[in-house]
Amino acid sequence: MNAGDRIHVERGAQAYEGVLLPSSTPDHLVVKLDGGYNVGIDREDATVEVVETDVYDVESAQDEEGTSTVEFDEALPTVSLISTGGTIASTVDYRTGAVTAQFDAEDVLRAVPDLAGMANYRGRVVANILSENMTPAVWQDLARAIHEEIEAGADGVVVMHGTDTMQFTASAMAFMLDTPVPIVFTGSQRSADRPSSDNVMNAVSAVAAAKSDAAEVMVCMHESESDDRCALHRGTRVRKNHTSRRDAFETVGAEPLGTVDYEAVREGEPAAAGSADEGGVTFRREHAQRGEIELALHDELETDVELVKFTPGTDASRLAALDDAAGIVVEGTGLGHVDTDWIDVIDDLTDDGTAVVMTSQCLDGRVCDRVYDTGRDLLAAGVVEGEDMLPGTAKVKLMWALANTSDVADTMSEPLAGEIQSQSRPWT
Amino acid sequence: MTEYDYEELGLVAGLEIHQQLDTATKLFCQCPTRIREPEESTRSLTRYLHPTKSELGEIDDAALEESMVDREFEYLAYDTTCLVEEDDEPPHRVDREAMDVALEIAQLLDMNVADQVHVMRKIVIDGSNTSGFQRSMLVANDGEISTSEGSVGIEDMLLEEESAQRVEETDAGVRFSLDRLGIPLVEIGTKPDIRSPAQAREAAERIGMLLRSTGQVKRGLGTIRQDVNVSIADGARIELKGVQSLDDIDDIVRNEVRRQVELLDIRDELNERGASVGDPQDVTAVFEDTDSGVIRGALDSGGVVQAVRLSGFDGLVGREIQPDRRLGTELSDHAKRHGAGGIFHTDELPAYGVTEDEVAALREAVDAGPEDAVVIVADDPETAELAIEAAAERAETALDRVPEETRDANDDATSRYLRPLPGAARMYPETDVPPVTPDESEVETPELLTEKVDRYQSEFGLDAGLAEQVAYGQRWRLFEDAVDRGADATLAAQTLASTVTELRRDDVPVAHLTDDHFRATLELVADGELAKEGVPELLTALAEEPGMDAAEAAEAAGLGSAGEDEVRAAVSTVVERHDEQVAEEGMGAFSALMGECMGELRGKADGDVVSDVLREEIQKRA
């Protein structure tokens, strides 16, 4: 008896007939009845008779025949679709019952037919992982892949990424790559196997953004709960601020960089007269222009970097235990504070050559360790103020700075990729 | 209505009963199961839906047909709905209360409960579910109910979430209201064991009674819906959706049988005549100068007229197949499905401003002879083309068979074409909700309403009519509670069943009356502080001012029970006023005077007390 067989099960007064599915527990047979319902039957005391074998090939039922044959259109730009896994490219795993990533980039085209006609596509799979399993090593693979794609002529890059750690990967790309074309991250908060998935609108909007003139690393996700617009966030300023909403992603400390009007993109509306933007894509602020800088890759990373959050009661010994780290980002309270017991430990760490950067768990606003005594003592102990950087972004930047620059303190205080906003104007 | 020999025709029918449960919270979130008015909505959002494949890699026909139309759905949200209804938060675990009620129902229907219940996604992309699917689970199967024409098997019982209420069509699509989405719903499907219209109705009534016996189902319009599956031996399986009233079920079945019989008759006649369906063609030229309002309107806004010749159909397109519905109506339903307003056909023309000359020109244009019929559609070019194709296709089918389809029940027990039958492929597992292992051990089998009726008669001495009124009404719990607290059973029953109905007829706002109002009123009577004759007046006062305390209201209305002195004084006054009559007739005057005494006391005194005192007073004087 195998998954895909048609079986007849009797157990006591109950009788069921249907297709056996890969079961999620060893105690139950899961059978798909003719009406389409699945039902779990206790294996114990159940008599099973196989009526017909291999009625369905459950393993490959999701696979389409052949590959998509999208014709090359010289009039259209070329957009490289890179998949790293995640909800936008996911389907149901019938072993665990959970949602897992199974699609490659070609599948994304098949899954989102609405993308056809917007660009010529190059598909590429860098990883097939849930974004919680993302590692700096995959960031490096991804940066190299994007570099190759742009070198090969891509006019824009769209990275399909799980939403959980998208902001970290986007930040990493912002530091590792000097890009002359848009690099747009997108994903979905509702899995692609449901009709209401946000994947279609997010992917279509991301491709529109990848065709624009903003040579930035951006995150393109729903602006509100409605399917009307996507927000374009700067990769280094964005944060997932909700567990489940479509509009979970927000730019911290500013309005989003731009907006994609889904309706306008779907209807192929031309850009406004005199605008260099793609139809439906608008920007609020200045951004790097397409072709402005030379493509370059700086893919070294120091991975021995920790992000430590201070909350009342966290003993200084926790920090002291990190004395081997090359760098530590502290997520302090308020303007950038920790328990005064921590200060001596920080002093020792910096003396031993560990870079210590202060950020704030307020998330919004700038660190300033010159207002209160604790702050002044922290500065004296060698802490670098992380300005208004998001703690997660600061960690990625510190990994990059330690491997690519000589003066880490200076690098951490200067804006490289929009991660630090020199002027605090959160309303813009 | 003609009664056919249903056995000879091979009638097979089954029922699907959908009943909302009256639980505190919804099936997959903690929101209340409360219906709101669209005006109370505090926010709204818009979405699109996209078809997806089941885990077996199939896309359903019905779902695909829905998705062909690219529509925008708007959802109204309330301060009683949350992110779960908006499909912006994963569903919570299956509501325990709803599962318990479902298990009670399973017991009443004598069903086997599944060892492990799996929540499924039933793809529905007409927008009525924000997720694009309805969450549904098979809780039990293989049950049975009895009817006077034999037992009817119960195939399965599903526990599922109610869909969002459709508010209205908008320019871009449809507006829905999220208040109803997620209310627990049980769907009970019978086996195709029903063999007559009367049995269909009886089975539906029986299931309805069993459901209400739980005391945990919602009441009122739209809270129970019946679908009926009907076929005859040479016909086809038809799913009739949304029969709102139980009383219509037998007529719906009769009308569907008639439709199938008539359609088969038409088929045979068509085949005898060697009938066929032509290719659609543009006949706009024929109607260039028409005065027909419908056609003129279409042409003036850039539309066209499409026609198809139905060779050998003359007279049959207009043949009635259900009360006031013809084969032409079926063709028209299919045309409407593709956006057209409807069709005209030569069996009904000249009419609607189309002249005899135009009909002749039309016949000529499509080369139709006197034995042929012609169908036309006037609309914008794209719609007209799709609509005439659809009508022609339906006519083609008429040559061969009764098509299997889903139909919408009309209010007059007829039905109209809705969509193709849904397939089984539109299901896949709801991975956000872990399977549930039902625990039947804590579920008690509720007393059936029929058993309640018997018990109310034997235990409380209610007459059969009153017992049934109370048991089948919405207040039997309150009734049993009041009797427990010492209220007179007959009075409590009358108050909760007939008095309320009478007050409603007198336009008293009885909807304002709460359980506490009834309880307090009956308690005042039990404690001798209110005469039972004062109950209607007190309830009226409370309905008009629901904020008042029952005792206060009774006092304010002067309804406090009169003491014996007051009664005697009032009775004496009446008796003295009629002393001559009393002297002459003695006890014979009793009836005449009783009414006057009660009037004098205006509901403040118990009739039994008044009658005793009056008897005494008359005796004194006689």
mmCIF file of C-alpha atoms in Angstrom, chain A residues 17-278:
data_model
loop_
_atom_site.group_PDB
_atom_site.id
_atom_site.type_symbol
_atom_site.label_atom_id
_atom_site.label_comp_id
_atom_site.label_asym_id
_atom_site.label_seq_id
_atom_site.Cartn_x
_atom_site.Cartn_y
_atom_site.Cartn_z
ATOM 1 C CA GLU A 17 -12.854 4.436 0.054
ATOM 2 C CA GLY A 18 -10.476 6.871 -1.550
ATOM 3 C CA VAL A 19 -6.901 7.713 -2.479
ATOM 4 C CA LEU A 20 -4.239 7.216 0.182
ATOM 5 C CA LEU A 21 -2.234 10.371 0.825
ATOM 6 C CA PRO A 22 1.175 10.640 2.464
ATOM 7 C CA SER A 23 0.086 10.746 6.087
ATOM 8 C CA SER A 24 1.231 13.249 8.618
ATOM 9 C CA THR A 25 1.193 10.836 11.566
ATOM 10 C CA PRO A 26 2.142 7.202 11.959
ATOM 11 C CA ASP A 27 -1.139 6.625 13.820
ATOM 12 C CA HIS A 28 -3.457 7.667 11.040
ATOM 13 C CA LEU A 29 -4.102 6.775 7.416
ATOM 14 C CA VAL A 30 -5.084 9.900 5.550
ATOM 15 C CA VAL A 31 -7.499 9.136 2.723
ATOM 16 C CA LYS A 32 -8.847 11.530 0.123
ATOM 17 C CA LEU A 33 -12.491 10.574 -0.371
ATOM 18 C CA ASP A 34 -14.238 10.933 -3.720
ATOM 19 C CA GLY A 35 -15.892 14.162 -2.632
ATOM 20 C CA GLY A 36 -12.417 15.655 -2.188
ATOM 21 C CA TYR A 37 -12.375 15.577 1.610
ATOM 22 C CA ASN A 38 -9.428 14.127 3.495
ATOM 23 C CA VAL A 39 -10.154 12.068 6.567
ATOM 24 C CA GLY A 40 -7.834 10.497 9.114
ATOM 25 C CA ILE A 41 -8.474 6.878 10.098
ATOM 26 C CA ASP A 42 -6.823 5.179 13.067
ATOM 27 C CA ARG A 43 -4.420 2.590 11.654
ATOM 28 C CA GLU A 44 -5.082 0.357 14.606
ATOM 29 C CA ASP A 45 -7.848 -2.193 13.928
ATOM 30 C CA ALA A 46 -8.278 -0.900 10.392
ATOM 31 C CA THR A 47 -8.548 -3.401 7.551
ATOM 32 C CA VAL A 48 -7.178 -1.994 4.348
ATOM 33 C CA GLU A 49 -7.683 -3.354 0.887
ATOM 34 C CA VAL A 50 -5.919 -1.837 -2.110
ATOM 35 C CA VAL A 51 -8.520 -1.379 -4.843
ATOM 36 C CA GLU A 52 -6.171 0.003 -7.497
ATOM 37 C CA THR A 53 -2.530 1.014 -7.357
ATOM 38 C CA ASP A 54 -1.047 4.328 -8.435
ATOM 39 C CA VAL A 55 -4.303 6.088 -9.168
ATOM 40 C CA TYR A 56 -2.493 9.362 -8.661
ATOM 41 C CA ASP A 57 1.167 10.201 -8.817
ATOM 42 C CA VAL A 58 1.051 12.360 -5.720
ATOM 43 C CA GLU A 59 4.725 13.292 -5.940
ATOM 44 C CA SER A 60 4.574 14.879 -9.345
ATOM 45 C CA ALA A 61 0.974 15.986 -9.454
ATOM 46 C CA GLN A 62 2.109 19.571 -9.120
ATOM 47 C CA ASP A 63 4.590 19.390 -11.984
ATOM 48 C CA GLU A 64 3.502 20.749 -15.318
ATOM 49 C CA GLU A 65 4.422 19.118 -18.585
ATOM 50 C CA GLY A 66 7.271 20.792 -20.442
ATOM 51 C CA THR A 67 8.677 24.230 -19.799
ATOM 52 C CA SER A 68 7.233 27.621 -20.479
ATOM 53 C CA THR A 69 7.965 28.856 -23.961
ATOM 54 C CA VAL A 70 8.109 32.595 -23.547
ATOM 55 C CA GLU A 71 9.335 34.169 -26.722
ATOM 56 C CA PHE A 72 12.093 36.755 -26.665
ATOM 57 C CA ASP A 73 10.844 40.240 -27.491
ATOM 58 C CA GLU A 74 13.590 42.712 -28.414
ATOM 59 C CA ALA A 75 11.423 45.669 -27.473
ATOM 60 C CA LEU A 76 11.221 44.499 -23.871
ATOM 61 C CA PRO A 77 13.877 44.837 -21.179
ATOM 62 C CA THR A 78 15.366 41.698 -19.679
ATOM 63 C CA VAL A 79 14.606 40.978 -16.072
ATOM 64 C CA SER A 80 16.389 38.274 -14.167
ATOM 65 C CA LEU A 81 14.168 36.308 -11.767
ATOM 66 C CA ILE A 82 16.159 34.761 -8.967
ATOM 67 C CA SER A 83 14.482 32.380 -6.573
ATOM 68 C CA THR A 84 15.727 31.691 -3.068
ATOM 69 C CA GLY A 85 12.571 29.882 -1.957
ATOM 70 C CA GLY A 86 9.880 31.154 0.341
ATOM 71 C CA THR A 87 6.145 31.591 0.210
ATOM 72 C CA ILE A 88 5.970 33.215 -3.214
ATOM 73 C CA ALA A 89 7.352 30.062 -4.764
ATOM 74 C CA SER A 90 5.942 27.525 -2.365
ATOM 75 C CA THR A 91 3.502 24.690 -2.361
ATOM 76 C CA VAL A 92 2.152 22.227 0.151
ATOM 77 C CA ASP A 93 4.380 19.451 1.434
ATOM 78 C CA TYR A 94 2.129 16.445 1.910
ATOM 79 C CA ARG A 95 4.540 14.729 4.239
ATOM 80 C CA THR A 96 4.647 17.423 6.887
ATOM 81 C CA GLY A 97 1.482 19.169 5.807
ATOM 82 C CA ALA A 98 3.398 22.433 5.898
ATOM 83 C CA VAL A 99 4.124 24.865 3.131
ATOM 84 C CA THR A 100 7.528 24.410 1.509
ATOM 85 C CA ALA A 101 9.340 25.938 -1.420
ATOM 86 C CA GLN A 102 9.420 23.682 -4.463
ATOM 87 C CA PHE A 103 9.382 25.957 -7.498
ATOM 88 C CA ASP A 104 12.263 27.094 -9.636
ATOM 89 C CA ALA A 105 12.161 30.403 -11.495
ATOM 90 C CA GLU A 106 10.503 28.833 -14.547
ATOM 91 C CA ASP A 107 7.752 27.623 -12.273
ATOM 92 C CA VAL A 108 7.253 31.138 -11.014
ATOM 93 C CA LEU A 109 6.505 32.185 -14.584
ATOM 94 C CA ARG A 110 3.989 29.396 -14.837
ATOM 95 C CA ALA A 111 2.558 30.208 -11.421
ATOM 96 C CA VAL A 112 2.257 33.907 -12.235
ATOM 97 C CA PRO A 113 1.224 34.035 -15.908
ATOM 98 C CA ASP A 114 0.482 37.726 -15.417
ATOM 99 C CA LEU A 115 4.249 38.321 -15.678
ATOM 100 C CA ALA A 116 4.229 37.324 -19.343
ATOM 101 C CA GLY A 117 4.646 40.202 -21.739
ATOM 102 C CA MET A 118 6.182 42.573 -19.205
ATOM 103 C CA ALA A 119 9.797 41.629 -19.885
ATOM 104 C CA ASN A 120 12.082 38.931 -21.229
ATOM 105 C CA TYR A 121 12.989 36.726 -18.317
ATOM 106 C CA ARG A 122 16.069 34.877 -17.207
ATOM 107 C CA GLY A 123 15.345 32.371 -14.473
ATOM 108 C CA ARG A 124 17.772 31.228 -11.835
ATOM 109 C CA VAL A 125 17.615 29.354 -8.548
ATOM 110 C CA VAL A 126 20.229 30.301 -5.965
ATOM 111 C CA ALA A 127 18.698 28.479 -3.052
ATOM 112 C CA ASN A 128 15.549 26.633 -2.182
ATOM 113 C CA ILE A 129 15.218 27.406 1.477
ATOM 114 C CA LEU A 130 12.757 28.902 3.870
ATOM 115 C CA SER A 131 14.019 32.345 4.704
ATOM 116 C CA GLU A 132 14.500 31.493 8.381
ATOM 117 C CA ASN A 133 17.250 29.142 7.165
ATOM 118 C CA MET A 134 19.054 31.933 5.306
ATOM 119 C CA THR A 135 22.810 32.254 6.009
ATOM 120 C CA PRO A 136 25.555 34.762 5.131
ATOM 121 C CA ALA A 137 26.986 32.083 2.825
ATOM 122 C CA VAL A 138 23.787 32.149 0.769
ATOM 123 C CA TRP A 139 23.950 35.958 0.728
ATOM 124 C CA GLN A 140 27.365 35.606 -0.892
ATOM 125 C CA ASP A 141 26.053 33.113 -3.464
ATOM 126 C CA LEU A 142 23.168 35.445 -4.190
ATOM 127 C CA ALA A 143 25.390 38.525 -4.567
ATOM 128 C CA ARG A 144 27.597 36.642 -7.016
ATOM 129 C CA ALA A 145 24.575 35.408 -8.945
ATOM 130 C CA ILE A 146 23.101 38.900 -9.197
ATOM 131 C CA HIS A 147 26.497 40.208 -10.301
ATOM 132 C CA GLU A 148 26.624 37.590 -13.050
ATOM 133 C CA GLU A 149 23.092 38.308 -14.168
ATOM 134 C CA ILE A 150 23.719 42.044 -14.475
ATOM 135 C CA GLU A 151 26.984 41.351 -16.231
ATOM 136 C CA ALA A 152 25.111 39.115 -18.635
ATOM 137 C CA GLY A 153 22.820 41.977 -19.526
ATOM 138 C CA ALA A 154 19.901 41.930 -17.114
ATOM 139 C CA ASP A 155 18.200 45.330 -17.051
ATOM 140 C CA GLY A 156 16.812 44.606 -13.633
ATOM 141 C CA VAL A 157 16.815 41.821 -11.053
ATOM 142 C CA VAL A 158 13.894 40.464 -9.072
ATOM 143 C CA VAL A 159 14.746 38.269 -6.088
ATOM 144 C CA MET A 160 11.981 36.017 -4.774
ATOM 145 C CA HIS A 161 12.621 35.643 -1.082
ATOM 146 C CA GLY A 162 10.828 34.386 2.006
ATOM 147 C CA THR A 163 9.548 37.324 3.990
ATOM 148 C CA ASP A 164 10.944 36.423 7.431
ATOM 149 C CA THR A 165 14.526 37.521 6.752
ATOM 150 C CA MET A 166 14.073 39.431 3.518
ATOM 151 C CA GLN A 167 15.236 42.678 5.131
ATOM 152 C CA PHE A 168 18.578 41.125 6.129
ATOM 153 C CA THR A 169 19.287 39.734 2.651
ATOM 154 C CA ALA A 170 18.235 43.012 1.034
ATOM 155 C CA SER A 171 20.619 44.904 3.328
ATOM 156 C CA ALA A 172 23.421 42.477 2.538
ATOM 157 C CA MET A 173 22.942 42.996 -1.208
ATOM 158 C CA ALA A 174 22.900 46.771 -0.697
ATOM 159 C CA PHE A 175 26.360 46.627 0.894
ATOM 160 C CA MET A 176 27.882 43.873 -1.269
ATOM 161 C CA LEU A 177 26.881 45.223 -4.668
ATOM 162 C CA ASP A 178 27.382 48.519 -6.482
ATOM 163 C CA THR A 179 24.520 48.235 -8.933
ATOM 164 C CA PRO A 180 23.660 50.163 -12.085
ATOM 165 C CA VAL A 181 20.185 48.505 -12.269
ATOM 166 C CA PRO A 182 17.292 47.970 -9.840
ATOM 167 C CA ILE A 183 17.506 44.933 -7.560
ATOM 168 C CA VAL A 184 14.007 44.277 -6.240
ATOM 169 C CA PHE A 185 13.145 41.805 -3.499
ATOM 170 C CA THR A 186 9.655 40.447 -3.294
ATOM 171 C CA GLY A 187 7.773 37.638 -1.627
ATOM 172 C CA SER A 188 4.369 36.863 -0.290
ATOM 173 C CA GLN A 189 2.736 36.781 3.087
ATOM 174 C CA ARG A 190 0.038 34.322 1.965
ATOM 175 C CA SER A 191 1.244 31.165 0.267
ATOM 176 C CA ALA A 192 1.069 30.874 -3.503
ATOM 177 C CA ASP A 193 -1.252 27.875 -3.329
ATOM 178 C CA ARG A 194 -4.219 29.987 -2.254
ATOM 179 C CA PRO A 195 -6.283 32.027 -4.691
ATOM 180 C CA SER A 196 -5.924 35.076 -2.456
ATOM 181 C CA SER A 197 -2.123 34.937 -2.388
ATOM 182 C CA ASP A 198 -0.423 38.321 -2.629
ATOM 183 C CA ASN A 199 2.264 36.719 -4.832
ATOM 184 C CA VAL A 200 0.751 37.760 -8.156
ATOM 185 C CA MET A 201 0.485 41.459 -7.375
ATOM 186 C CA ASN A 202 3.842 41.561 -5.581
ATOM 187 C CA ALA A 203 5.678 39.792 -8.415
ATOM 188 C CA VAL A 204 4.073 41.891 -11.143
ATOM 189 C CA SER A 205 4.843 45.092 -9.207
ATOM 190 C CA ALA A 206 8.418 43.962 -8.531
ATOM 191 C CA VAL A 207 9.031 43.402 -12.240
ATOM 192 C CA ALA A 208 7.624 46.869 -12.946
ATOM 193 C CA ALA A 209 10.020 48.297 -10.347
ATOM 194 C CA ALA A 210 12.914 46.304 -11.837
ATOM 195 C CA LYS A 211 12.240 48.052 -15.154
ATOM 196 C CA SER A 212 12.340 51.507 -13.522
ATOM 197 C CA ASP A 213 15.319 53.834 -13.338
ATOM 198 C CA ALA A 214 15.962 53.430 -9.632
ATOM 199 C CA ALA A 215 19.293 51.608 -9.340
ATOM 200 C CA GLU A 216 18.617 50.688 -5.733
ATOM 201 C CA VAL A 217 18.172 47.544 -3.675
ATOM 202 C CA MET A 218 14.479 47.655 -2.848
ATOM 203 C CA VAL A 219 11.776 45.556 -1.240
ATOM 204 C CA CYS A 220 8.464 45.514 -3.106
ATOM 205 C CA MET A 221 5.471 44.382 -1.013
ATOM 206 C CA HIS A 222 1.825 45.364 -0.439
ATOM 207 C CA GLU A 223 1.382 48.956 0.715
ATOM 208 C CA SER A 224 -1.968 48.236 2.416
ATOM 209 C CA GLU A 225 -4.250 45.257 2.961
ATOM 210 C CA SER A 226 -5.860 45.948 -0.401
ATOM 211 C CA ASP A 227 -4.603 44.681 -3.757
ATOM 212 C CA ASP A 228 -4.114 48.179 -5.108
ATOM 213 C CA ARG A 229 -0.528 49.357 -4.592
ATOM 214 C CA CYS A 230 2.865 48.021 -3.601
ATOM 215 C CA ALA A 231 5.320 50.089 -1.610
ATOM 216 C CA LEU A 232 8.976 50.231 -2.668
ATOM 217 C CA HIS A 233 11.155 50.226 0.438
ATOM 218 C CA ARG A 234 14.852 50.862 0.556
ATOM 219 C CA GLY A 235 16.427 47.499 1.414
ATOM 220 C CA THR A 236 18.414 48.922 4.311
ATOM 221 C CA ARG A 237 15.507 50.806 5.933
ATOM 222 C CA VAL A 238 12.765 48.200 5.687
ATOM 223 C CA ARG A 239 11.448 46.001 8.463
ATOM 224 C CA LYS A 240 8.829 43.253 8.675
ATOM 225 C CA ASN A 241 6.561 44.738 11.336
ATOM 226 C CA HIS A 242 3.690 42.261 11.372
ATOM 227 C CA THR A 243 3.572 38.480 11.492
ATOM 228 C CA SER A 244 0.882 37.941 8.880
ATOM 229 C CA ARG A 245 -0.508 41.027 7.192
ATOM 230 C CA ARG A 246 0.141 41.616 3.515
ATOM 231 C CA ASP A 247 1.396 45.104 4.375
ATOM 232 C CA ALA A 248 3.783 43.822 7.060
ATOM 233 C CA PHE A 249 6.781 45.601 5.546
ATOM 234 C CA GLU A 250 7.369 49.207 6.521
ATOM 235 C CA THR A 251 10.107 51.722 5.942
ATOM 236 C CA VAL A 252 11.315 52.811 9.382
ATOM 237 C CA GLY A 253 11.960 56.510 9.900
ATOM 238 C CA ALA A 254 10.652 57.643 6.516
ATOM 239 C CA GLU A 255 7.890 57.139 4.000
ATOM 240 C CA PRO A 256 8.654 54.364 1.480
ATOM 241 C CA LEU A 257 10.952 55.298 -1.396
ATOM 242 C CA GLY A 258 8.253 54.745 -3.996
ATOM 243 C CA THR A 259 4.964 53.172 -5.002
ATOM 244 C CA VAL A 260 3.777 50.791 -7.699
ATOM 245 C CA ASP A 261 0.183 51.243 -8.822
ATOM 246 C CA TYR A 262 -0.950 47.712 -9.646
ATOM 247 C CA GLU A 263 -3.929 48.780 -11.730
ATOM 248 C CA ALA A 264 -1.743 51.046 -13.874
ATOM 249 C CA VAL A 265 0.856 48.321 -14.347
ATOM 250 C CA ARG A 266 -1.755 45.700 -15.260
ATOM 251 C CA GLU A 267 -3.283 47.964 -17.829
ATOM 252 C CA GLY A 268 0.134 48.862 -19.220
ATOM 253 C CA GLU A 269 -0.384 52.550 -18.643
ATOM 254 C CA PRO A 270 2.481 54.637 -20.029
ATOM 255 C CA ALA A 271 4.538 56.753 -17.674
ATOM 256 C CA ALA A 272 3.496 60.338 -17.046
ATOM 257 C CA ALA A 273 4.842 62.768 -19.653
ATOM 258 C CA GLY A 274 8.372 63.927 -18.907
ATOM 259 C CA SER A 275 8.840 61.191 -16.324
ATOM 260 C CA ALA A 276 11.629 58.698 -16.652
ATOM 261 C CA ASP A 277 9.655 56.237 -14.531
ATOM 262 C CA GLU A 278 8.035 53.100 -15.771
#
